[in-house]
């Protein structure tokens, strides 16, 4: 199991063209690609994002892409609230062919999952040169190495601090992106 070569760095013009139909601007959104189910901890991510300063949330909204999942009635309600407040966008299911551009255009990829069989989405984001804020649980630290910022998925406040440090820090983002793409090694940052 590996990352498809379609997941890679992209030119800005290419990203603008690909993201325009869904109303996104390259580098101006956070991304989570996941089904909406309890083990994915999307509720914690939403709570963390809602804890960001309003100016940051309004400039860089959270984008959720993925199928509906199960046992998610309260989560769907919270998503609708974030959408109505303007800092959250729900794309729903995204075709596999469209995912590489969606990843490559993100300012950060967040993945607070409690359990993964392998954890391919964070690797796909890293291959696209996107900084990753990742759960410190399951196989994710082993699979992704020391490039992501690891957070406790049950601690939204810690996750929010990690996101806040990552989003406005263009120098660290660029260094993490290069390191993640080049060799999968870098400095671990705990949230």
N, CA, C and O of each residue as an XYZ file, in Angstrom:
764
protein
N       0.843     -1.173      0.000
C       0.000      0.000      0.000
C       0.885      1.231      0.000
O       1.771      1.374      0.842
N       0.638      2.107     -0.941
C       1.415      3.332     -1.021
C       0.577      4.461     -1.564
O      -0.600      4.294     -1.880
N       1.206      5.616     -1.667
C       0.533      6.814     -2.140
C       0.609      6.865     -3.661
O       1.687      6.730     -4.240
N      -0.523      7.058     -4.296
C      -0.605      7.183     -5.745
C       0.192      8.410     -6.189
O       0.139      9.435     -5.511
N       0.925      8.344     -7.294
C       1.727      9.484     -7.751
C       0.908     10.725     -8.114
O       1.482     11.799     -8.294
N      -0.407     10.606     -8.223
C      -1.240     11.786     -8.468
C      -1.222     12.745     -7.285
O      -1.528     13.928     -7.437
N      -0.862     12.234     -6.096
C      -0.769     13.069     -4.898
C       0.639     13.651     -4.858
O       1.598     12.976     -4.484
N       0.743     14.939     -5.260
C       2.043     15.599     -5.371
C       1.850     17.107     -5.312
O       0.722     17.600     -5.324
N       2.953     17.829     -5.249
C       2.908     19.285     -5.300
C       2.291     19.729     -6.618
O       2.471     19.072     -7.644
N       1.567     20.835     -6.593
C       0.904     21.346     -7.790
C       1.217     22.822     -7.978
O       1.530     23.535     -7.025
N       1.126     23.260     -9.215
C       1.291     24.672     -9.543
C       0.049     25.442     -9.092
O      -1.060     24.908     -9.097
N       0.249     26.705     -8.703
C      -0.844     27.529     -8.216
C      -1.953     27.694     -9.257
O      -3.134     27.602     -8.922
N      -1.588     27.933    -10.497
C      -2.597     28.109    -11.554
C      -3.449     26.854    -11.711
O      -4.663     26.940    -11.894
N      -2.812     25.693    -11.640
C      -3.522     24.415    -11.748
C      -4.504     24.250    -10.582
O      -5.633     23.797    -10.771
N      -4.063     24.621     -9.383
C      -4.920     24.519     -8.202
C      -6.099     25.484     -8.293
O      -7.235     25.114     -7.994
N      -5.832     26.702     -8.699
C      -6.925     27.684     -8.816
C      -8.021     27.162     -9.738
O      -9.206     27.241     -9.416
N      -7.622     26.636    -10.869
C      -8.583     26.137    -11.849
C      -9.377     24.951    -11.283
O     -10.592     24.876    -11.463
N      -8.701     24.039    -10.608
C      -9.361     22.843    -10.082
C     -10.273     23.137     -8.898
O     -11.301     22.481     -8.731
N      -9.906     24.121     -8.073
C     -10.665     24.391     -6.851
C     -11.794     25.404     -7.039
O     -12.715     25.459     -6.225
N     -11.732     26.188     -8.081
C     -12.759     27.216     -8.319
C     -14.178     26.654     -8.351
O     -15.077     27.271     -7.780
N     -14.420     25.504     -8.999
C     -15.800     24.987     -9.041
C     -16.406     24.669     -7.669
O     -17.629     24.657     -7.527
N     -15.567     24.413     -6.658
C     -16.095     24.142     -5.311
C     -15.929     25.352     -4.397
O     -16.150     25.253     -3.190
N     -15.539     26.499     -4.969
C     -15.462     27.741     -4.215
C     -14.302     27.839     -3.245
O     -14.393     28.554     -2.248
N     -13.207     27.131     -3.518
C     -12.052     27.155     -2.626
C     -10.878     27.880     -3.281
O     -10.729     27.886     -4.503
N     -10.053     28.490     -2.433
C      -8.855     29.197     -2.864
C      -7.643     28.434     -2.350
O      -7.602     28.081     -1.172
N      -6.658     28.170     -3.197
C      -5.463     27.453     -2.748
C      -4.803     28.131     -1.538
O      -4.611     29.347     -1.518
N      -4.466     27.327     -0.549
C      -3.791     27.806      0.647
C      -4.681     28.543      1.622
O      -4.183     29.108      2.595
N      -5.982     28.554      1.391
C      -6.893     29.323      2.232
C      -7.976     28.463      2.875
O      -9.090     28.934      3.104
N      -7.654     27.209      3.165
C      -8.592     26.349      3.879
C      -7.823     25.214      4.558
O      -6.761     24.790      4.104
N      -8.402     24.743      5.661
C      -7.926     23.529      6.290
C      -8.775     22.385      5.774
O      -9.925     22.590      5.387
N      -8.224     21.194      5.764
C      -8.926     20.056      5.168
C      -8.916     18.849      6.080
O      -7.925     18.556      6.748
N     -10.043     18.152      6.091
C     -10.140     16.822      6.685
C     -10.929     15.958      5.700
O     -12.039     16.313      5.304
N     -10.353     14.835      5.314
C     -11.014     13.885      4.419
C     -11.311     12.642      5.253
O     -10.398     11.929      5.670
N     -12.602     12.391      5.491
C     -12.966     11.320      6.403
C     -14.465     11.068      6.347
O     -15.245     11.971      6.041
N     -14.858      9.848      6.643
C     -16.278      9.590      6.862
C     -16.661     10.202      8.203
O     -15.810     10.404      9.070
N     -17.930     10.491      8.365
C     -18.418     11.099      9.604
C     -18.900      9.991     10.530
O     -20.078      9.635     10.538
N     -17.972      9.459     11.304
C     -18.304      8.407     12.260
C     -17.495      8.629     13.531
O     -16.473      9.314     13.502
N     -17.943      8.056     14.650
C     -17.337      8.368     15.944
C     -15.815      8.193     16.028
O     -15.146      9.046     16.611
N     -15.252      7.130     15.472
C     -13.824      6.871     15.627
C     -12.939      7.898     14.927
O     -11.740      7.965     15.197
N     -13.510      8.688     14.040
C     -12.743      9.694     13.297
C     -12.545     10.983     14.087
O     -11.706     11.804     13.717
N     -13.294     11.176     15.160
C     -13.164     12.322     16.066
C     -13.324     13.671     15.360
O     -12.662     14.647     15.714
N     -14.199     13.717     14.372
C     -14.464     14.971     13.669
C     -15.089     15.977     14.629
O     -14.903     17.184     14.472
N     -15.832     15.486     15.625
C     -16.398     16.390     16.628
C     -15.309     17.160     17.360
O     -15.466     18.353     17.619
N     -14.206     16.496     17.697
C     -13.083     17.169     18.353
C     -12.423     18.189     17.427
O     -12.033     19.273     17.862
N     -12.302     17.835     16.151
C     -11.712     18.763     15.189
C     -12.584     20.008     15.045
O     -12.065     21.123     15.003
N     -13.889     19.831     14.971
C     -14.789     20.972     14.859
C     -14.704     21.847     16.106
O     -14.691     23.075     16.009
N     -14.647     21.219     17.265
C     -14.501     21.990     18.499
C     -13.170     22.741     18.505
O     -13.111     23.896     18.926
N     -12.109     22.092     18.044
C     -10.802     22.744     17.978
C     -10.832     23.918     17.008
O     -10.320     24.993     17.324
N     -11.424     23.727     15.831
C     -11.469     24.802     14.836
C     -12.316     25.969     15.348
O     -11.984     27.132     15.115
N     -13.404     25.657     16.041
C     -14.251     26.725     16.578
C     -13.533     27.503     17.670
O     -13.922     28.626     17.989
N     -12.477     26.911     18.251
C     -11.677     27.588     19.267
C     -10.599     28.492     18.704
O      -9.939     29.203     19.461
N     -10.405     28.484     17.394
C      -9.430     29.377     16.768
C      -9.942     30.812     16.807
O     -11.152     31.030     16.869
N      -9.044     31.794     16.772
C      -9.499     33.185     16.711
C     -10.422     33.393     15.510
O     -10.212     32.806     14.448
N     -11.433     34.222     15.683
C     -12.423     34.464     14.632
C     -11.740     34.928     13.352
O     -12.131     34.512     12.262
N     -10.728     35.783     13.467
C     -10.052     36.290     12.270
C      -9.386     35.164     11.486
O      -9.372     35.190     10.255
N      -8.837     34.185     12.184
C      -8.193     33.045     11.528
C      -9.233     32.114     10.905
O      -9.070     31.659      9.773
N     -10.304     31.834     11.654
C     -11.383     30.972     11.130
C     -12.036     31.574      9.901
O     -12.375     30.855      8.960
N     -12.217     32.890      9.900
C     -12.880     33.516      8.753
C     -11.958     33.547      7.529
O     -12.430     33.502      6.393
N     -10.659     33.623      7.763
C      -9.690     33.641      6.661
C      -9.411     32.243      6.129
O      -9.219     32.055      4.928
N      -9.388     31.259      7.030
C      -9.060     29.874      6.665
C     -10.123     28.945      7.253
O      -9.965     28.459      8.372
N     -11.203     28.693      6.512
C     -12.253     27.809      7.013
C     -11.818     26.338      6.987
O     -10.870     25.962      6.299
N     -12.526     25.541      7.743
C     -12.343     24.091      7.734
C     -13.224     23.503      6.642
O     -14.407     23.833      6.546
N     -12.649     22.635      5.820
C     -13.393     21.941      4.772
C     -13.438     20.460      5.126
O     -12.400     19.833      5.336
N     -14.640     19.908      5.192
C     -14.822     18.479      5.450
C     -15.227     17.800      4.152
O     -16.205     18.191      3.514
N     -14.480     16.796      3.771
C     -14.802     16.007      2.577
C     -14.917     14.552      3.004
O     -14.073     14.047      3.744
N     -15.956     13.886      2.539
C     -16.117     12.480      2.861
C     -17.576     12.097      2.979
O     -18.462     12.946      3.079
N     -17.798     10.812      2.966
C     -19.153     10.260      3.006
C     -19.792     10.451      4.377
O     -19.131     10.836      5.341
N     -21.087     10.175      4.439
C     -21.889     10.428      5.626
C     -21.532      9.651      6.876
O     -21.568     10.214      7.971
N     -21.194      8.398      6.757
C     -20.857      7.616      7.945
C     -22.071      7.170      8.736
O     -23.154      6.988      8.181
N     -21.886      6.996     10.039
C     -22.931      6.445     10.892
C     -22.821      7.043     12.294
O     -21.797      7.622     12.655
N     -23.903      6.893     13.088
C     -23.968      7.417     14.457
C     -23.437      8.843     14.527
O     -22.560      9.157     15.331
N     -23.991      9.704     13.662
C     -23.426     11.038     13.561
C     -24.464     12.160     13.609
O     -24.198     13.255     13.115
N     -25.621     11.918     14.181
C     -26.672     12.922     14.194
C     -26.213     14.210     14.878
O     -26.403     15.294     14.326
N     -25.616     14.116     16.062
C     -25.136     15.311     16.775
C     -24.015     15.989     15.991
O     -23.939     17.217     15.949
N     -23.152     15.197     15.375
C     -22.057     15.746     14.579
C     -22.595     16.521     13.380
O     -22.119     17.619     13.093
N     -23.569     15.971     12.685
C     -24.154     16.651     11.527
C     -24.766     17.976     11.962
O     -24.655     18.972     11.247
N     -25.404     18.001     13.113
C     -25.979     19.239     13.637
C     -24.880     20.270     13.902
O     -25.042     21.447     13.581
N     -23.778     19.835     14.478
C     -22.648     20.743     14.762
C     -22.018     21.241     13.458
O     -21.611     22.399     13.372
N     -21.935     20.382     12.456
C     -21.411     20.786     11.145
C     -22.308     21.873     10.551
O     -21.816     22.885     10.052
N     -23.612     21.662     10.609
C     -24.548     22.649     10.072
C     -24.402     23.993     10.773
O     -24.526     25.040     10.138
N     -24.141     23.973     12.078
C     -23.941     25.214     12.826
C     -22.685     25.934     12.319
O     -22.718     27.142     12.087
N     -21.567     25.189     12.144
C     -20.336     25.780     11.625
C     -20.508     26.334     10.226
O     -19.959     27.386      9.896
N     -21.271     25.627      9.398
C     -21.551     26.093      8.036
C     -22.329     27.402      8.102
O     -22.009     28.351      7.387
N     -23.348     27.459      8.955
C     -24.165     28.677      9.062
C     -23.352     29.853      9.610
O     -23.654     31.007      9.302
N     -22.328     29.574     10.415
C     -21.458     30.627     10.947
C     -20.382     31.037      9.941
O     -19.698     32.040     10.142
N     -20.228     30.265      8.856
C     -19.330     30.642      7.775
C     -17.894     30.170      7.864
O     -17.092     30.506      6.993
N     -17.535     29.397      8.892
C     -16.142     28.944      9.031
C     -15.971     27.455      8.730
O     -14.884     26.911      8.923
N     -17.005     26.804      8.270
C     -16.939     25.385      7.944
C     -17.653     25.145      6.617
O     -18.735     25.680      6.376
N     -17.040     24.339      5.767
C     -17.649     23.940      4.492
C     -17.684     22.424      4.450
O     -16.686     21.761      4.733
N     -18.837     21.881      4.095
C     -18.955     20.428      3.953
C     -19.152     20.101      2.482
O     -20.155     20.475      1.873
N     -18.178     19.399      1.928
C     -18.263     19.012      0.527
C     -18.989     17.692      0.329
O     -19.490     17.421     -0.763
N     -19.055     16.861      1.375
C     -19.622     15.525      1.214
C     -18.631     14.632      0.482
O     -17.423     14.865      0.509
N     -19.161     13.616     -0.166
C     -18.314     12.681     -0.896
C     -17.599     13.415     -2.036
O     -18.222     14.174     -2.779
N     -16.303     13.185     -2.166
C     -15.505     13.761     -3.250
C     -14.930     12.602     -4.058
O     -14.338     11.679     -3.499
N     -15.106     12.655     -5.358
C     -14.591     11.592     -6.228
C     -13.071     11.470     -6.077
O     -12.366     12.466     -5.915
N     -12.596     10.252     -6.132
C     -11.166      9.983     -5.953
C     -10.293     10.795     -6.908
O      -9.198     11.218     -6.537
N     -10.766     11.015     -8.127
C      -9.992     11.772     -9.115
C      -9.811     13.233     -8.711
O      -8.868     13.881     -9.164
N     -10.701     13.764     -7.866
C     -10.629     15.163     -7.442
C      -9.823     15.362     -6.169
O      -9.442     16.489     -5.853
N      -9.558     14.294     -5.435
C      -8.874     14.419     -4.149
C      -7.457     14.991     -4.235
O      -7.106     15.811     -3.386
N      -6.625     14.610     -5.203
C      -5.259     15.159     -5.214
C      -5.216     16.684     -5.221
O      -4.395     17.274     -4.518
N      -6.069     17.326     -5.987
C      -6.091     18.792     -6.030
C      -6.624     19.373     -4.720
O      -6.136     20.398     -4.245
N      -7.629     18.709     -4.140
C      -8.189     19.171     -2.874
C      -7.127     19.146     -1.782
O      -6.997     20.099     -1.014
N      -6.366     18.050     -1.713
C      -5.265     17.961     -0.751
C      -4.216     19.035     -1.025
O      -3.830     19.773     -0.119
N      -3.758     19.122     -2.266
C      -2.641     20.007     -2.609
C      -2.965     21.473     -2.363
O      -2.050     22.270     -2.158
N      -4.230     21.848     -2.376
C      -4.603     23.234     -2.160
C      -4.778     23.626     -0.712
O      -4.943     24.810     -0.415
N      -4.748     22.668      0.203
C      -5.020     22.956      1.613
C      -3.847     23.648      2.298
O      -2.686     23.415      1.961
N      -4.175     24.513      3.277
C      -3.157     25.147      4.116
C      -2.656     24.163      5.166
O      -1.494     24.213      5.570
N      -3.537     23.268      5.604
C      -3.193     22.243      6.595
C      -4.183     21.094      6.426
O      -5.331     21.300      6.032
N      -3.727     19.892      6.726
C      -4.592     18.721      6.738
C      -4.692     18.254      8.183
O      -3.673     18.030      8.836
N      -5.913     18.105      8.685
C      -6.131     17.678     10.068
C      -6.823     16.325     10.076
O      -7.783     16.098      9.339
N      -6.318     15.424     10.924
C      -6.844     14.053     10.943
C      -6.768     13.512     12.370
O      -5.762     12.917     12.757
N      -7.840     13.719     13.158
C      -7.812     13.339     14.570
C      -8.304     11.926     14.878
O      -8.754     11.679     15.997
N      -8.239     11.007     13.948
C      -8.815      9.677     14.069
C      -8.253      8.886     15.261
O      -7.066      8.967     15.577
N      -9.139      8.123     15.910
C      -8.733      7.247     17.012
C      -8.170      5.924     16.519
O      -7.308      5.333     17.170
N      -8.650      5.456     15.376
C      -8.224      4.146     14.888
C      -8.171      4.152     13.370
O      -9.095      4.624     12.707
N      -7.090      3.628     12.830
C      -6.918      3.477     11.389
C      -6.299      2.116     11.101
O      -5.478      1.620     11.873
N      -6.697      1.523      9.990
C      -6.061      0.290      9.562
C      -4.660      0.557      9.037
O      -3.740     -0.229      9.267
N      -4.502      1.686      8.321
C      -3.193      2.074      7.804
C      -2.980      3.578      7.907
O      -1.915      4.008      8.349
N      -3.950      4.387      7.515
C      -3.810      5.830      7.620
C      -3.295      6.485      6.354
O      -2.367      7.292      6.410
N      -3.873      6.157      5.227
C      -3.428      6.699      3.945
C      -3.696      8.197      3.766
O      -2.836      8.875      3.205
N      -4.831      8.763      4.206
C      -5.070     10.191      3.975
C      -3.949     11.115      4.452
O      -3.583     12.021      3.705
N      -3.382     10.944      5.649
C      -2.279     11.839      6.024
C      -1.059     11.701      5.102
O      -0.388     12.692      4.814
N      -0.774     10.497      4.647
C       0.342     10.305      3.717
C       0.076     10.990      2.382
O       0.984     11.549      1.768
N      -1.178     10.940      1.942
C      -1.539     11.614      0.696
C      -1.353     13.125      0.838
O      -0.848     13.780     -0.073
N      -1.763     13.674      1.983
C      -1.578     15.105      2.229
C      -0.091     15.465      2.262
O       0.320     16.468      1.679
N       0.706     14.651      2.938
C       2.143     14.912      3.010
C       2.778     14.845      1.626
O       3.661     15.645      1.316
N       2.346     13.912      0.795
C       2.885     13.800     -0.561
C       2.560     15.038     -1.393
O       3.281     15.370     -2.334
N       1.460     15.723     -1.035
C       1.075     16.956     -1.728
C       1.779     18.179     -1.140
O       1.565     19.299     -1.603
N       2.609     17.971     -0.134
C       3.344     19.076      0.469
C       2.555     19.870      1.477
O       2.878     21.028      1.741
N       1.518     19.268      2.053
C       0.649     19.959      2.996
C       1.039     19.586      4.428
O       1.190     18.402      4.728
N       1.203     20.566      5.315
C       1.457     20.265      6.729
C       0.286     19.481      7.325
O      -0.866     19.680      6.941
N       0.596     18.592      8.261
C      -0.420     17.696      8.820
C      -0.453     17.808     10.341
O       0.582     17.740     11.004
N      -1.660     17.982     10.882
C      -1.925     17.888     12.319
C      -2.666     16.572     12.494
O      -3.744     16.373     11.934
N      -2.078     15.679     13.273
C      -2.480     14.276     13.254
C      -2.672     13.707     14.651
O      -1.981     14.095     15.592
N      -3.605     12.797     14.774
C      -3.828     12.074     16.017
C      -2.570     11.300     16.425
O      -1.870     10.732     15.587
N      -2.309     11.293     17.711
C      -1.167     10.530     18.228
C      -1.555      9.098     18.586
O      -0.859      8.449     19.366
N      -2.643      8.603     18.033
C      -3.163      7.277     18.349
C      -2.991      6.300     17.195
O      -2.614      6.670     16.083
N      -3.278      5.054     17.500
C      -3.316      3.977     16.514
C      -1.968      3.854     15.800
O      -0.916      4.044     16.409
N      -2.010      3.539     14.527
C      -0.798      3.327     13.738
C      -0.259      4.624     13.145
O       0.797      4.611     12.512
N      -0.953      5.738     13.331
C      -0.612      6.969     12.630
C       0.804      7.470     12.891
O       1.487      7.827     11.931
N       1.290      7.519     14.140
C       2.671      7.959     14.337
C       3.701      7.037     13.660
O       4.718      7.506     13.148
N       3.431      5.750     13.663
C       4.344      4.802     13.024
C       4.350      4.981     11.505
O       5.407      4.948     10.874
N       3.175      5.169     10.929
C       3.050      5.285      9.480
C       3.594      6.623      8.979
O       4.245      6.678      7.936
N       3.328      7.698      9.718
C       3.651      9.044      9.222
C       4.981      9.599      9.722
O       5.435     10.638      9.244
N       5.608      8.921     10.675
C       6.926      9.365     11.124
C       6.875     10.651     11.921
O       5.894     10.945     12.604
N       7.952     11.409     11.818
C       8.085     12.575     12.677
C       7.829     13.903     11.966
O       8.268     14.948     12.447
N       7.141     13.884     10.853
C       6.826     15.121     10.123
C       5.588     15.825     10.686
O       5.649     17.040     10.872
N       4.470     15.150     10.972
C       3.266     15.850     11.436
C       3.426     16.434     12.837
O       4.348     16.098     13.580
N       2.495     17.318     13.165
C       2.293     17.738     14.552
C       1.295     16.737     15.118
O       0.198     16.589     14.578
N       1.656     16.053     16.190
C       0.772     15.064     16.796
C       0.006     15.684     17.955
O       0.557     16.449     18.747
N      -1.281     15.337     18.039
C      -2.152     15.847     19.091
C      -2.988     14.712     19.663
O      -3.199     13.683     19.021
N      -3.453     14.925     20.876
C      -4.390     14.002     21.509
C      -5.772     14.280     20.912
O      -6.287     15.386     21.080
N      -6.391     13.313     20.219
C      -7.686     13.565     19.581
C      -8.825     13.798     20.575
O      -9.904     14.248     20.190
N      -8.585     13.493     21.851
C      -9.591     13.745     22.877
C      -9.388     15.094     23.555
O     -10.079     15.405     24.526
N      -8.449     15.901     23.058
C      -8.129     17.189     23.661
C      -8.254     18.304     22.614
O      -7.253     18.732     22.040
N      -9.492     18.777     22.365
C      -9.685     19.812     21.350
C      -8.881     21.087     21.611
O      -8.455     21.743     20.661
N      -8.665     21.448     22.872
C      -7.900     22.666     23.169
C      -6.456     22.527     22.684
O      -5.895     23.467     22.121
N      -5.860     21.360     22.902
C      -4.505     21.102     22.420
C      -4.470     21.108     20.894
O      -3.541     21.640     20.288
N      -5.475     20.520     20.292
C      -5.563     20.488     18.836
C      -5.688     21.911     18.291
O      -5.054     22.255     17.293
N      -6.496     22.727     18.939
C      -6.680     24.103     18.515
C      -5.363     24.871     18.580
O      -5.044     25.635     17.670
N      -4.598     24.670     19.652
C      -3.286     25.335     19.769
C      -2.355     24.895     18.648
O      -1.644     25.722     18.077
N      -2.349     23.609     18.327
C      -1.498     23.107     17.242
C      -1.915     23.707     15.904
O      -1.065     24.100     15.105
N      -3.210     23.777     15.660
C      -3.706     24.365     14.409
C      -3.351     25.845     14.340
O      -2.921     26.338     13.297
N      -3.530     26.547     15.443
C      -3.236     27.977     15.463
C      -1.753     28.233     15.198
O      -1.404     29.174     14.484
N      -0.885     27.405     15.765
C       0.558     27.547     15.502
C       0.880     27.259     14.048
O       1.729     27.925     13.456
N       0.217     26.285     13.472
C       0.524     25.854     12.106
C      -0.008     26.806     11.053
O       0.715     27.152     10.119
N      -1.239     27.232     11.180
C      -1.876     28.007     10.116
C      -1.173     29.319      9.780
O      -0.947     29.581      8.599
N      -0.822     30.140     10.736
C      -0.184     31.400     10.351
C       1.319     31.319     10.145
O       1.943     32.319      9.789
N       1.914     30.155     10.360
C       3.374     30.016     10.319
C       3.835     29.541      8.953
O       4.108     28.355      8.764
N       3.923     30.455      8.005
C       4.263     30.098      6.625
C       5.650     29.476      6.514
O       5.849     28.572      5.703
N       6.607     29.935      7.304
C       7.970     29.386      7.227
C       7.986     27.923      7.657
O       8.609     27.089      7.000
N       7.299     27.603      8.767
C       7.273     26.202      9.205
C       6.500     25.361      8.206
O       6.897     24.233      7.914
N       5.399     25.891      7.673
C       4.611     25.146      6.693
C       5.472     24.748      5.500
O       5.443     23.599      5.060
N       6.229     25.696      4.985
C       7.062     25.418      3.808
C       8.131     24.385      4.132
O       8.391     23.491      3.327
N       8.755     24.495      5.305
C       9.795     23.539      5.693
C       9.201     22.148      5.885
O       9.785     21.159      5.443
N       8.045     22.067      6.542
C       7.394     20.767      6.760
C       6.962     20.159      5.444
O       7.072     18.948      5.253
N       6.475     20.980      4.537
C       6.047     20.480      3.228
C       7.234     19.895      2.480
O       7.143     18.793      1.939
N       8.342     20.615      2.442
C       9.534     20.114      1.741
C      10.035     18.835      2.387
O      10.363     17.872      1.693
N      10.095     18.819      3.713
C      10.604     17.646      4.413
C       9.703     16.446      4.181
O      10.194     15.347      3.923
N       8.380     16.639      4.268
C       7.432     15.546      4.074
C       7.499     14.967      2.679
O       7.364     13.756      2.504
N       7.706     15.806      1.689
C       7.773     15.342      0.306
C       9.125     14.708      0.016
O       9.198     13.685     -0.665
N      10.205     15.311      0.530
C      11.537     14.828      0.195
C      11.854     13.464      0.798
O      12.239     12.539      0.084
N      11.691     13.340      2.127
C      12.155     12.085      2.708
C      11.324     11.576      3.878
O      11.695     10.581      4.501
N      10.224     12.221      4.190
C       9.375     11.720      5.268
C       9.955     11.911      6.648
O       9.464     11.314      7.606
N      11.003     12.739      6.783
C      11.601     12.984      8.090
C      11.603     14.487      8.369
O      11.710     15.302      7.452
N      11.484     14.829      9.620
C      11.518     16.230     10.039
C      11.463     16.265     11.542
O      11.704     15.248     12.193
N      11.156     17.395     12.102
C      11.094     17.484     13.545
C       9.657     17.318     14.010
O       8.743     17.923     13.451
N       9.462     16.501     15.029
C       8.146     16.275     15.572
C       7.722     17.498     16.366
O       8.511     18.067     17.120
N       6.481     17.891     16.192
C       5.932     18.986     16.977
C       4.711     18.443     17.692
O       3.767     17.982     17.051
N       4.721     18.491     18.989
C       3.586     18.031     19.798
C       2.657     19.191     20.065
O       3.104     20.304     20.341
N       1.341     18.931     19.984
C       0.368     19.991     20.235
C      -0.114     20.003     21.633
O      -0.939     20.842     21.994
